[in-house]
XYZ file of C-alpha atoms in Angstrom:
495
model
C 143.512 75.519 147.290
C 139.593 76.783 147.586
C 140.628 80.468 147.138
C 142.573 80.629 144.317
C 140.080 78.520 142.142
C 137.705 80.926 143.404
C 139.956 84.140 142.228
C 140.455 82.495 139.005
C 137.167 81.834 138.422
C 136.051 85.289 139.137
C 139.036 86.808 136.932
C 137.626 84.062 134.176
C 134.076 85.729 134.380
C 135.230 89.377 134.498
C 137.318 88.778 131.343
C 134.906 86.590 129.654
C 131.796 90.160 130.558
C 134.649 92.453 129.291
C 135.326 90.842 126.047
C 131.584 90.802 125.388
C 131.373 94.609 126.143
C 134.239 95.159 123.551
C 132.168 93.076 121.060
C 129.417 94.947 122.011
C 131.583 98.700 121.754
C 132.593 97.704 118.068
C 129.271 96.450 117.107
C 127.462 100.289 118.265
C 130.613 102.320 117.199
C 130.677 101.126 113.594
C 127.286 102.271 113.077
C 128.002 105.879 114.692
C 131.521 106.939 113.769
C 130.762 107.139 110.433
C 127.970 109.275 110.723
C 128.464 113.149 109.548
C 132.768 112.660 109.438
C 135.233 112.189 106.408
C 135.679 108.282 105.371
C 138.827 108.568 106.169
C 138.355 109.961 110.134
C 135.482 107.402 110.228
C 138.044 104.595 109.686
C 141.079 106.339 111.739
C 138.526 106.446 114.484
C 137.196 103.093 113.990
C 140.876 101.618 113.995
C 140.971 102.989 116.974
C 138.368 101.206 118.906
C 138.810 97.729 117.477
C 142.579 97.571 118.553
C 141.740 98.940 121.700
C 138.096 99.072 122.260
C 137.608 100.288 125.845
C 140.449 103.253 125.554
C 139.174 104.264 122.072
C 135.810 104.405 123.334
C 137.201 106.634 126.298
C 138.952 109.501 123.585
C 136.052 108.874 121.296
C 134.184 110.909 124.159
C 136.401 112.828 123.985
C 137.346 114.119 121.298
C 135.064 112.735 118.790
C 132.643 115.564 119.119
C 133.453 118.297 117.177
C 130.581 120.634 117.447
C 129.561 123.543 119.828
C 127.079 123.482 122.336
C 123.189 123.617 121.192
C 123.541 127.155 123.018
C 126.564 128.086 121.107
C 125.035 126.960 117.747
C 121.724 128.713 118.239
C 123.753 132.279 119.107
C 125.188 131.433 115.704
C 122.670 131.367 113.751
C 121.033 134.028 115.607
C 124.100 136.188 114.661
C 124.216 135.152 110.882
C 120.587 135.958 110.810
C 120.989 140.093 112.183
C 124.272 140.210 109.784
C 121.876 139.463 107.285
C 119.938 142.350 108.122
C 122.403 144.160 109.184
C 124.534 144.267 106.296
C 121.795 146.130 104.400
C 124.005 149.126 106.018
C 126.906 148.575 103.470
C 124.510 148.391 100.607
C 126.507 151.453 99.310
C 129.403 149.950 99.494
C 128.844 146.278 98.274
C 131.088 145.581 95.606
C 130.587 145.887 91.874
C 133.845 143.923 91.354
C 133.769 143.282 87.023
C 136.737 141.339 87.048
C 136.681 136.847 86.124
C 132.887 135.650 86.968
C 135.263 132.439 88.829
C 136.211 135.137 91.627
C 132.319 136.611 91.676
C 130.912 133.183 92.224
C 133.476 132.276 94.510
C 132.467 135.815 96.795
C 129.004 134.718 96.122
C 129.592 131.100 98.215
C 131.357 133.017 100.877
C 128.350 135.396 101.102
C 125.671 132.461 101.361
C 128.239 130.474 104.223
C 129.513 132.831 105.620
C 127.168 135.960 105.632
C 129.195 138.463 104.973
C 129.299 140.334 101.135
C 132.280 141.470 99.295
C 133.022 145.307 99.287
C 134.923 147.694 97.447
C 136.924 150.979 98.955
C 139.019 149.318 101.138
C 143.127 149.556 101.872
C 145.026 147.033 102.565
C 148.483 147.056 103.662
C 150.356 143.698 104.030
C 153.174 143.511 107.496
C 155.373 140.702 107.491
C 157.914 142.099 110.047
C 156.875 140.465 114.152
C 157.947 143.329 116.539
C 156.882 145.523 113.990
C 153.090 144.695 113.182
C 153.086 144.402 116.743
C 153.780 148.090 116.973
C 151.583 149.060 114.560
C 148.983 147.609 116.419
C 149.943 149.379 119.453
C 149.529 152.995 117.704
C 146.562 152.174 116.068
C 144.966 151.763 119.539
C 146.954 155.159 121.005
C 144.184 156.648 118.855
C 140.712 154.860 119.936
C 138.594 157.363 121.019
C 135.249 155.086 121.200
C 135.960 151.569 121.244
C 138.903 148.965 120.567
C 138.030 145.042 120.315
C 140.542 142.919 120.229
C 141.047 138.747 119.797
C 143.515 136.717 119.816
C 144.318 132.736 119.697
C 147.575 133.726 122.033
C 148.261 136.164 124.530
C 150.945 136.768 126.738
C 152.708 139.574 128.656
C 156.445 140.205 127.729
C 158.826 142.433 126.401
C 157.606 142.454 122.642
C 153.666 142.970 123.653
C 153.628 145.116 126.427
C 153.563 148.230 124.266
C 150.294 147.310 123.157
C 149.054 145.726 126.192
C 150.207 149.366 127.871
C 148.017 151.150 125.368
C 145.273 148.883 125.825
C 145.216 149.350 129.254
C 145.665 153.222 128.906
C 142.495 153.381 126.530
C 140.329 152.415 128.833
C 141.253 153.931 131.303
C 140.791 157.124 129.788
C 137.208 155.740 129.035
C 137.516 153.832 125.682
C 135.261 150.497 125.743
C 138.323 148.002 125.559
C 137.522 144.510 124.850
C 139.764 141.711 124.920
C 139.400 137.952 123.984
C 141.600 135.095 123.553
C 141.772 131.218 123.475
C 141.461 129.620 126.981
C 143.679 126.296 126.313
C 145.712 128.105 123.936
C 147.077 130.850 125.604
C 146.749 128.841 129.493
C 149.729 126.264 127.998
C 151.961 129.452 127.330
C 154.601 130.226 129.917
C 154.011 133.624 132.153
C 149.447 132.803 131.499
C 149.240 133.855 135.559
C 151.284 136.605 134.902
C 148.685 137.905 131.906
C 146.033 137.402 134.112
C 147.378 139.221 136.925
C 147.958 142.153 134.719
C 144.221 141.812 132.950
C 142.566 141.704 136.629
C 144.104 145.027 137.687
C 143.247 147.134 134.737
C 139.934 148.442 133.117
C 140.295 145.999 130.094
C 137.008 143.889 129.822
C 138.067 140.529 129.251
C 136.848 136.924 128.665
C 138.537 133.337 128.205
C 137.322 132.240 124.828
C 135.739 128.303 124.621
C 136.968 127.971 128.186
C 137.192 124.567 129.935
C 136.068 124.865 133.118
C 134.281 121.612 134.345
C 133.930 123.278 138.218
C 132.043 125.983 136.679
C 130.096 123.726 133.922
C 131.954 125.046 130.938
C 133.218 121.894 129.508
C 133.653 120.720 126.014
C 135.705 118.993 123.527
C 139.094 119.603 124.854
C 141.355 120.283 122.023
C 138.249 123.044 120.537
C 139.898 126.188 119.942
C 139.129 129.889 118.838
C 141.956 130.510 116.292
C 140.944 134.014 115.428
C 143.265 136.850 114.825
C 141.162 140.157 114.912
C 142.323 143.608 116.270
C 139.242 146.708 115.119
C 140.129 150.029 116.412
C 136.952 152.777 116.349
C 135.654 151.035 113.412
C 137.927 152.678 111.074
C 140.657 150.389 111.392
C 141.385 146.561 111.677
C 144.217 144.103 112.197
C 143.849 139.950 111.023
C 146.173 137.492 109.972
C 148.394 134.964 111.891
C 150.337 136.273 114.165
C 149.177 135.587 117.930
C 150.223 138.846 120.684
C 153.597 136.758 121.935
C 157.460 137.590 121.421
C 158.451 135.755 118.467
C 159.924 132.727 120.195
C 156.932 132.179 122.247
C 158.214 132.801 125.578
C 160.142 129.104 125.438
C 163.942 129.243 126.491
C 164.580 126.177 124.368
C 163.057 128.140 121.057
C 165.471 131.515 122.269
C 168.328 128.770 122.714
C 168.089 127.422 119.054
C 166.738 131.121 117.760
C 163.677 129.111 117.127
C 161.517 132.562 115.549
C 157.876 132.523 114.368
C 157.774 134.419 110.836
C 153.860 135.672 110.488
C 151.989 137.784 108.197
C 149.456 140.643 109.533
C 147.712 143.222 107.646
C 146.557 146.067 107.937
C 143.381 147.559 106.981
C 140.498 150.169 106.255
C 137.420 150.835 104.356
C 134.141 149.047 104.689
C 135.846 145.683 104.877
C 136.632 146.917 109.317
C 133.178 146.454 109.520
C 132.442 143.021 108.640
C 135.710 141.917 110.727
C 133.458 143.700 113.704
C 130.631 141.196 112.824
C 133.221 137.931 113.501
C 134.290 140.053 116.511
C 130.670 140.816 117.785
C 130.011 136.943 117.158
C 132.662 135.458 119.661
C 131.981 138.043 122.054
C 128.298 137.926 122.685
C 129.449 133.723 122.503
C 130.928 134.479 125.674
C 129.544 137.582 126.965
C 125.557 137.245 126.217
C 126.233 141.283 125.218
C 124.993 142.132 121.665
C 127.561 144.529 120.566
C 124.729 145.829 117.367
C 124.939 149.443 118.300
C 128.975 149.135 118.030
C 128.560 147.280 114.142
C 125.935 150.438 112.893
C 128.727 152.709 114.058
C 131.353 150.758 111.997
C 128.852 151.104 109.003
C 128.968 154.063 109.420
C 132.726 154.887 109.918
C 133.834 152.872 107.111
C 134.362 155.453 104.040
C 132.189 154.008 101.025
C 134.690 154.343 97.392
C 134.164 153.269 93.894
C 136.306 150.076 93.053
C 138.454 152.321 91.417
C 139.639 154.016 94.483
C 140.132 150.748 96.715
C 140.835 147.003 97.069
C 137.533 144.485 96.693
C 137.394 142.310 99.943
C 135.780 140.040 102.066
C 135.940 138.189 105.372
C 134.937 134.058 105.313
C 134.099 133.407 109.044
C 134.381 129.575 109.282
C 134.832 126.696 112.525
C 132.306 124.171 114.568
C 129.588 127.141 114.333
C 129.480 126.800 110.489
C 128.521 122.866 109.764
C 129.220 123.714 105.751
C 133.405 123.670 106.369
C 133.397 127.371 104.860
C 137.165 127.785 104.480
C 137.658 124.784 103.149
C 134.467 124.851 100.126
C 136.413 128.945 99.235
C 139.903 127.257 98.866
C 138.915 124.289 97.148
C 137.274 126.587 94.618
C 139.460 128.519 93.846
C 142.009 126.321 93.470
C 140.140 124.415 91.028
C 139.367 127.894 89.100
C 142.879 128.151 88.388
C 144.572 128.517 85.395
C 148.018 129.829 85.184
C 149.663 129.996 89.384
C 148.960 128.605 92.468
C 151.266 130.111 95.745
C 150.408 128.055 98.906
C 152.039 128.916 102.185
C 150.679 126.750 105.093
C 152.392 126.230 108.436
C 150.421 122.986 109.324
C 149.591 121.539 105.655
C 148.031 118.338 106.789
C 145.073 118.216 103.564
C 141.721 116.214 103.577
C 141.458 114.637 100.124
C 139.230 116.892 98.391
C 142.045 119.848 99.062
C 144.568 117.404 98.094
C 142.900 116.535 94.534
C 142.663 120.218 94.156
C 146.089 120.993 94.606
C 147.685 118.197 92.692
C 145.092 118.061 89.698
C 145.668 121.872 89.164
C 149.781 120.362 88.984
C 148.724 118.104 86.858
C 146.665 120.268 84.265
C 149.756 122.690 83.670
C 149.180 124.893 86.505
C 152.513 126.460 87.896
C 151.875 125.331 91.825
C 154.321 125.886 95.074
C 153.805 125.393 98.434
C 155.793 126.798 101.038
C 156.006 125.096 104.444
C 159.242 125.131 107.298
C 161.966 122.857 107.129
C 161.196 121.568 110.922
C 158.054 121.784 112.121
C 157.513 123.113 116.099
C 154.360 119.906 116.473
C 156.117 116.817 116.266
C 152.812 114.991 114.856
C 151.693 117.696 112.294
C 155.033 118.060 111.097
C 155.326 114.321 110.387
C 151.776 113.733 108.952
C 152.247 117.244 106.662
C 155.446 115.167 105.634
C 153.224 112.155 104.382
C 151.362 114.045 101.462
C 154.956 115.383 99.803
C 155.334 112.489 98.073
C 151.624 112.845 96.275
C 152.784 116.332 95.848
C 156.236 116.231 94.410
C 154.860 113.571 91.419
C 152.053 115.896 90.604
C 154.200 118.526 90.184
C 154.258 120.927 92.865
C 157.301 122.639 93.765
C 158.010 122.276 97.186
C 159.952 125.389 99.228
C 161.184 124.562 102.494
C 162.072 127.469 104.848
C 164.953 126.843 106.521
C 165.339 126.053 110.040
C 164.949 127.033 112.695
C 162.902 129.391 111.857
C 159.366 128.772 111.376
C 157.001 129.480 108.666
C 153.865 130.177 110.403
C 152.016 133.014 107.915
C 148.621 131.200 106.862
C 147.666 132.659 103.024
C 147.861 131.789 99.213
C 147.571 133.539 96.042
C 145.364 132.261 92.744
C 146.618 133.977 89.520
C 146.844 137.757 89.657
C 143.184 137.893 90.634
C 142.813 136.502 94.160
C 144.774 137.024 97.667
C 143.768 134.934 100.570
C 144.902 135.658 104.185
C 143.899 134.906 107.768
C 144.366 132.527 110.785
C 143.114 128.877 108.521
C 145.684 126.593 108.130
C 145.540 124.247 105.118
C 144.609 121.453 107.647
C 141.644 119.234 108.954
C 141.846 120.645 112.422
C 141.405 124.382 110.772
C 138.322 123.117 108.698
C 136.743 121.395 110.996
C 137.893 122.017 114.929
C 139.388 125.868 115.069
C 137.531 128.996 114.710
C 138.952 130.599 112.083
C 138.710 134.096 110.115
C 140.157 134.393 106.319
C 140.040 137.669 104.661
C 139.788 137.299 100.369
C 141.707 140.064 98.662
C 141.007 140.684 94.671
C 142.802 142.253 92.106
C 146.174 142.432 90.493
C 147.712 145.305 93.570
C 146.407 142.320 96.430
C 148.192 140.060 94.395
C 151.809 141.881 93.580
C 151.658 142.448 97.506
C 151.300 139.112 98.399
C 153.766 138.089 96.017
C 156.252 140.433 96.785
C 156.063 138.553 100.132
C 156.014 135.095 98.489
C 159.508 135.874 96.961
C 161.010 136.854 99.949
C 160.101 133.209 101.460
C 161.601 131.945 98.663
C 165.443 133.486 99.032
C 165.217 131.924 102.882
C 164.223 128.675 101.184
C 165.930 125.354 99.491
C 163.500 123.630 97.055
C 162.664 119.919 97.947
C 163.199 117.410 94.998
C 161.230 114.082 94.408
C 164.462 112.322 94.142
C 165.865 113.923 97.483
C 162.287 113.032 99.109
C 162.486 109.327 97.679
C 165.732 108.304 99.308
C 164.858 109.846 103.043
C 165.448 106.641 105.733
C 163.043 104.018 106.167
C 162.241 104.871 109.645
C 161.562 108.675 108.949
C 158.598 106.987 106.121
C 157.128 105.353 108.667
C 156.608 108.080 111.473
C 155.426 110.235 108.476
C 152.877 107.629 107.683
C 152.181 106.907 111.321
C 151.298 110.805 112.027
C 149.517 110.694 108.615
C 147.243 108.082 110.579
C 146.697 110.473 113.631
C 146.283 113.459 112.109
C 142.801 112.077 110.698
C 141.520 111.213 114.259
C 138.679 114.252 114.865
């Protein structure tokens, strides 16, 4: 009977150490969660670790962290400081916009974030259709004759991209500098990744994971960081962004093809002085990775890029924003803007999962007789974000805002908004907390009534493929459906 008193005991003191250390965990964790995060992730995070202190201190490792590396950060700065200097270049063609002194101050806070000025002379033509942005893209580079950079979120070799992968791969061979980025976790997780890679290792293409996570080589970080960028620049005369990643529009997944499960995306296409500062957020992520400086490659953009009066082009202006910006740029731009207006508000947002400044935007412009509609898909493809996105329609709907839901199974995934007939907003940011403050993200802001009446014209073909969600509708969903809603409401805070 000696040994099992004996194992008891020992049992008895292990468990009696191990509920000090958890006293101990919540005692130091509640003094640094807090620090530098939202209340509300601070508290998501501490629930967290006092229900289950030892495993919440384990993901609090992490994932808690949501900044680059000191290396990364300095490169950033490094970079805003020469686009700074740089940017003296385009002091032809910085804008003399004259329109609401709202939109000027709102360029103004993207300049002093994000670096980058507003300038006039450029074209813009919006492409909602997949295959055929795609194609676009893929003649765009059949021209290059000096250089073609290209970055993407997604990748992947199939039917749909291999046109432009093919053209890629002839320009440089044929001595073009080709250079070719996307997201390491991102695209790895996509069926047929080998299969890219395979094809990227034979050709001329110079290439480079972006934020890889590599622990054998010492590239490790924050697991779930990601490089959300959509940026195509061609010769510095032309440039693709928005949100569509280089994948066939069901993303490669039998299941999706089964259920024709399509991805409906919004690209654009465009020239003028505005290719140049896309370059910069290029040049960025590139040396990131590389250690190259790609400097001489921006002057020659500068000096590509036609210079116009306002008259003779669309006012723009790219809002670089993720981990290497602490100020949350994308998210201080939409917030004002929102709040500046006065008569419409079009929202169309994938993954609409809002901290609660953007929500108090959004509903107090509802709420001050601004006409305000969001449009999101009728079943999301992320179980979690779908349900927590689901959580703030109630807030919504009794604000006011008219809710569009794009009917399955296709889904929604164009990122971009409209403010009055004075502002156009598109790009890769989500309206989410993991696009403010995780993903690397690129937003291009478009002024002036012909921006606008584009995006609009785009708007109202979401809304034929759409059936409006009612308060009363929302109210009577099932009891259990509330409380996965409010249950992924609870995760999606957790950064």
């Amino acid at each position: 009977m000696l040994f099992p008193f004996q194992f008891g005991a020992e049992w008895t003191w292990l468990l009696g150490a191990w509920a000090v250390v958890e006293i101990i965990l919540r005692i130091v964790l509640l003094g640094v969660i807090p620090g530098n995060r939202r209340p509300t992730t601070a508290m998501a995070w501490l629930l967290v670790v006092f229900l289950v202190p030892s495993i919440g201190f384990v993901l609090f490792l992490l994932f808690g962290n949501f900044r680059l590396s000191r290396r990364r950060r300095e490169q950033q700065e490094q970079v805003n400081d020469r686009v700074r200097a740089g940017t003296s270049a385009l002091a032809d063609a910085v804008s003399n916009y004259s329109g609401p002194e709202w939109v000027t101050s709102a360029g103004e806070l993207n300049r002093r974030l994000g670096s980058l000025p507003m300038v006039d002379g450029n074209s813009v033509e919006l492409m909602p259709g997949y295959e055929e942005s795609i194609k676009a893209m893929a003649e765009a580079v059949r021209g290059a004759k000096k250089f073609v950079n290209a970055e993407f979120y997604i990748m992947s070799s199939d039917s749909v991209t291999d046109e432009l992968l093919t053209e890629l791969e002839n320009a440089a061979a044929r001595g073009v500098n080709v250079r070719l980025l996307f997201d390491h976790i991102g695209t790895l997780r996509i069926p047929g990744y080998r299969r890219l890679v395979r094809r990227l290792r034979r050709g001329q293409i110079q290439w480079r994971r972006m934020l890889p996570l590599l622990p054998i080589h010492g590239q490790w970080r924050r697991p779930d960081l990601r490089n959300h960028r959509k940026i195509l620049v061609i010769d510095g005369e032309i440039a693709f962004t928005g949100s569509q990643n280089l994948i066939e529009p069901s993303y490669n997944n039998p299941k999706h093809r089964r259920a024709g499960r399509k991805w409906v995306e919004l690209m654009a296409r465009m020239e003028g002085p505005i290719v140049a500062t896309l370059n910069v957020v290029f040049a960025t992520d590139w040396l990131s990775e590389t250690d190259e400086s790609l400097e001489y490659q921006l002057q020659v953009a500068v000096q590509a890029a036609p210079v116009h009066t306002a008259q003779q082009g669309m006012t723009a202006q790219v809002v670089p924003s993720g981990p290497g910006f602490v100020t949350e740029n994308n998210l201080r731009l939409f917030n004002t803007l929102i709040y500046s207006a006065q008569h419409r508000i079009s929202i169309c947002s994938p993954y609409f999962v809002p901290d609660d400044s953007l929500l108090y935007a959004i509903t107090t412009a509802a709420q001050r007789g601004v006409d305000v509609e969001l449009f999101v898909s009728e079943k999301g493809d992320q179980f979690l974000v779908h349900h927590a996105q689901r959580s703030y329609y109630e807030a919504l709907l009794e604000a006011g805002v008219r809710i569009y839901l794009y009917r399955a199974p296709y889904v929604l995934h164009a990122k971009h908004f409209t403010i009055d007939e004075e502002v156009a907003v598109l790009g890769s940011s989500n309206m989410d907390m993991r696009s403010f403050s995780l993903n690397m993200e690129v937003s291009v802001m478009l002024l002036g009534a012909e921006a606008v009446d584009s995006m609009r014209s785009v708007e109202s073909s979401y809304r034929e493929m759409c059936r409006e969600l009612t308060l009363q509708d929302w109210l009577h969903r099932p009891m259990l459906a509330k409380y996965v809603d409010n249950v992924a409401r609870l995760t999606a805070t957790l950064q």
